[in-house]
């Protein structure tokens, strides 16, 4: 897939990161190489569609929750309903189960959008716009269902 160039959101240190090599996902700490943006499947599916080819790698866990990887601290101030940012905070370590690059399907945690060394961080501004759109769309759908 031909991907557009990343804007200046990827640091040289982040470019060096690679997922684990073993057969199973490994719990890795957020905040050093990347932060993870955790989104429930209903919002996440809309965000994936909105982003199209502009999404970096995405992890999907056994509960269908989606996780985008972004530059550390890039999403720390986000306050969107249903969206949670996994990052380093003072005195608290936050972990994400990261699958090896070969896990591309279920069962278990896998890469919903495959990891590639040159394109795994999602541009935080694009992701934020996609999530705002997706949370508003979900709110509209919920409102219509209650009428």
PDB file of N, CA and C in Angstrom, residues 8 14 27 33-35 42 46 54-55 57-58 62 68-69 77 89 101-102 104 108 120 122-123 131 133 142-143:
ATOM      1  N   UNK A   8       5.681  15.684  10.718  1.00  0.00           N
ATOM      2  CA  UNK A   8       6.801  15.599  11.654  1.00  0.00           C
ATOM      3  C   UNK A   8       6.371  15.121  13.039  1.00  0.00           C
ATOM      4  N   UNK A  14      11.486   6.905  18.013  1.00  0.00           N
ATOM      5  CA  UNK A  14      10.315   6.067  17.764  1.00  0.00           C
ATOM      6  C   UNK A  14      10.508   5.220  16.516  1.00  0.00           C
ATOM      7  N   UNK A  27       3.131  -7.415  27.124  1.00  0.00           N
ATOM      8  CA  UNK A  27       2.729  -6.158  27.754  1.00  0.00           C
ATOM      9  C   UNK A  27       3.911  -5.192  27.714  1.00  0.00           C
ATOM     10  N   UNK A  33       8.192   4.871  23.759  1.00  0.00           N
ATOM     11  CA  UNK A  33       8.294   4.833  22.300  1.00  0.00           C
ATOM     12  C   UNK A  33       7.041   5.392  21.639  1.00  0.00           C
ATOM     13  N   UNK A  34       5.910   5.220  22.294  1.00  0.00           N
ATOM     14  CA  UNK A  34       4.608   5.624  21.758  1.00  0.00           C
ATOM     15  C   UNK A  34       3.618   5.724  22.904  1.00  0.00           C
ATOM     16  N   UNK A  35       2.533   6.416  22.658  1.00  0.00           N
ATOM     17  CA  UNK A  35       1.335   6.359  23.487  1.00  0.00           C
ATOM     18  C   UNK A  35       0.293   5.611  22.675  1.00  0.00           C
ATOM     19  N   UNK A  42     -17.169   0.460  18.339  1.00  0.00           N
ATOM     20  CA  UNK A  42     -18.140   1.238  17.563  1.00  0.00           C
ATOM     21  C   UNK A  42     -17.541   2.553  17.078  1.00  0.00           C
ATOM     22  N   UNK A  46     -15.671   3.495  12.935  1.00  0.00           N
ATOM     23  CA  UNK A  46     -15.944   4.742  12.215  1.00  0.00           C
ATOM     24  C   UNK A  46     -14.659   5.526  11.975  1.00  0.00           C
ATOM     25  N   UNK A  54      -4.783   6.889   5.836  1.00  0.00           N
ATOM     26  CA  UNK A  54      -3.967   7.748   6.694  1.00  0.00           C
ATOM     27  C   UNK A  54      -3.772   7.176   8.093  1.00  0.00           C
ATOM     28  N   UNK A  55      -4.242   5.970   8.338  1.00  0.00           N
ATOM     29  CA  UNK A  55      -4.062   5.354   9.649  1.00  0.00           C
ATOM     30  C   UNK A  55      -2.720   4.657   9.709  1.00  0.00           C
ATOM     31  N   UNK A  57      -0.419   1.905  12.177  1.00  0.00           N
ATOM     32  CA  UNK A  57      -0.743   0.572  12.672  1.00  0.00           C
ATOM     33  C   UNK A  57      -1.810   0.650  13.771  1.00  0.00           C
ATOM     34  N   UNK A  58      -2.679  -0.358  13.802  1.00  0.00           N
ATOM     35  CA  UNK A  58      -3.744  -0.418  14.802  1.00  0.00           C
ATOM     36  C   UNK A  58      -3.775  -1.823  15.401  1.00  0.00           C
ATOM     37  N   UNK A  62      -8.843  -8.806  22.153  1.00  0.00           N
ATOM     38  CA  UNK A  62      -9.859  -9.857  22.144  1.00  0.00           C
ATOM     39  C   UNK A  62     -11.268  -9.318  22.382  1.00  0.00           C
ATOM     40  N   UNK A  68      -4.622   2.870  18.587  1.00  0.00           N
ATOM     41  CA  UNK A  68      -3.728   3.540  17.654  1.00  0.00           C
ATOM     42  C   UNK A  68      -2.480   3.946  18.407  1.00  0.00           C
ATOM     43  N   UNK A  69      -1.327   3.857  17.780  1.00  0.00           N
ATOM     44  CA  UNK A  69      -0.081   4.313  18.370  1.00  0.00           C
ATOM     45  C   UNK A  69       0.219   5.715  17.858  1.00  0.00           C
ATOM     46  N   UNK A  77      -3.744  15.493  26.226  1.00  0.00           N
ATOM     47  CA  UNK A  77      -4.789  16.427  26.657  1.00  0.00           C
ATOM     48  C   UNK A  77      -6.159  16.123  26.050  1.00  0.00           C
ATOM     49  N   UNK A  89       2.491   8.485  33.122  1.00  0.00           N
ATOM     50  CA  UNK A  89       2.128   9.533  34.064  1.00  0.00           C
ATOM     51  C   UNK A  89       3.007   9.371  35.290  1.00  0.00           C
ATOM     52  N   UNK A 101       4.614  -8.917  14.980  1.00  0.00           N
ATOM     53  CA  UNK A 101       4.197  -8.403  13.668  1.00  0.00           C
ATOM     54  C   UNK A 101       3.473  -9.441  12.807  1.00  0.00           C
ATOM     55  N   UNK A 102       3.717 -10.708  13.035  1.00  0.00           N
ATOM     56  CA  UNK A 102       3.081 -11.741  12.203  1.00  0.00           C
ATOM     57  C   UNK A 102       1.631 -12.025  12.598  1.00  0.00           C
ATOM     58  N   UNK A 104      -1.780 -11.175  12.402  1.00  0.00           N
ATOM     59  CA  UNK A 104      -2.607 -10.294  11.584  1.00  0.00           C
ATOM     60  C   UNK A 104      -4.083 -10.681  11.585  1.00  0.00           C
ATOM     61  N   UNK A 108      -7.418 -13.750  19.461  1.00  0.00           N
ATOM     62  CA  UNK A 108      -6.509 -12.995  20.304  1.00  0.00           C
ATOM     63  C   UNK A 108      -6.192 -11.612  19.754  1.00  0.00           C
ATOM     64  N   UNK A 120       3.986   3.339  11.400  1.00  0.00           N
ATOM     65  CA  UNK A 120       3.157   2.732  12.444  1.00  0.00           C
ATOM     66  C   UNK A 120       2.517   3.767  13.356  1.00  0.00           C
ATOM     67  N   UNK A 122       0.292   6.950  14.002  1.00  0.00           N
ATOM     68  CA  UNK A 122      -0.745   7.705  13.298  1.00  0.00           C
ATOM     69  C   UNK A 122      -0.570   9.178  13.625  1.00  0.00           C
ATOM     70  N   UNK A 123      -0.760  10.012  12.624  1.00  0.00           N
ATOM     71  CA  UNK A 123      -0.687  11.450  12.850  1.00  0.00           C
ATOM     72  C   UNK A 123      -1.751  11.824  13.877  1.00  0.00           C
ATOM     73  N   UNK A 131     -11.660  10.827  15.400  1.00  0.00           N
ATOM     74  CA  UNK A 131     -12.366  10.438  16.626  1.00  0.00           C
ATOM     75  C   UNK A 131     -13.474  11.419  16.974  1.00  0.00           C
ATOM     76  N   UNK A 133     -15.201  13.158  14.801  1.00  0.00           N
ATOM     77  CA  UNK A 133     -16.249  12.811  13.834  1.00  0.00           C
ATOM     78  C   UNK A 133     -16.970  11.528  14.260  1.00  0.00           C
ATOM     79  N   UNK A 142     -27.211   7.306  18.443  1.00  0.00           N
ATOM     80  CA  UNK A 142     -27.864   6.965  19.711  1.00  0.00           C
ATOM     81  C   UNK A 142     -29.101   7.832  19.939  1.00  0.00           C
ATOM     82  N   UNK A 143     -29.010   9.099  19.573  1.00  0.00           N
ATOM     83  CA  UNK A 143     -30.146  10.010  19.736  1.00  0.00           C
ATOM     84  C   UNK A 143     -31.315   9.622  18.875  1.00  0.00           C
TER      85      UNK A 143
END
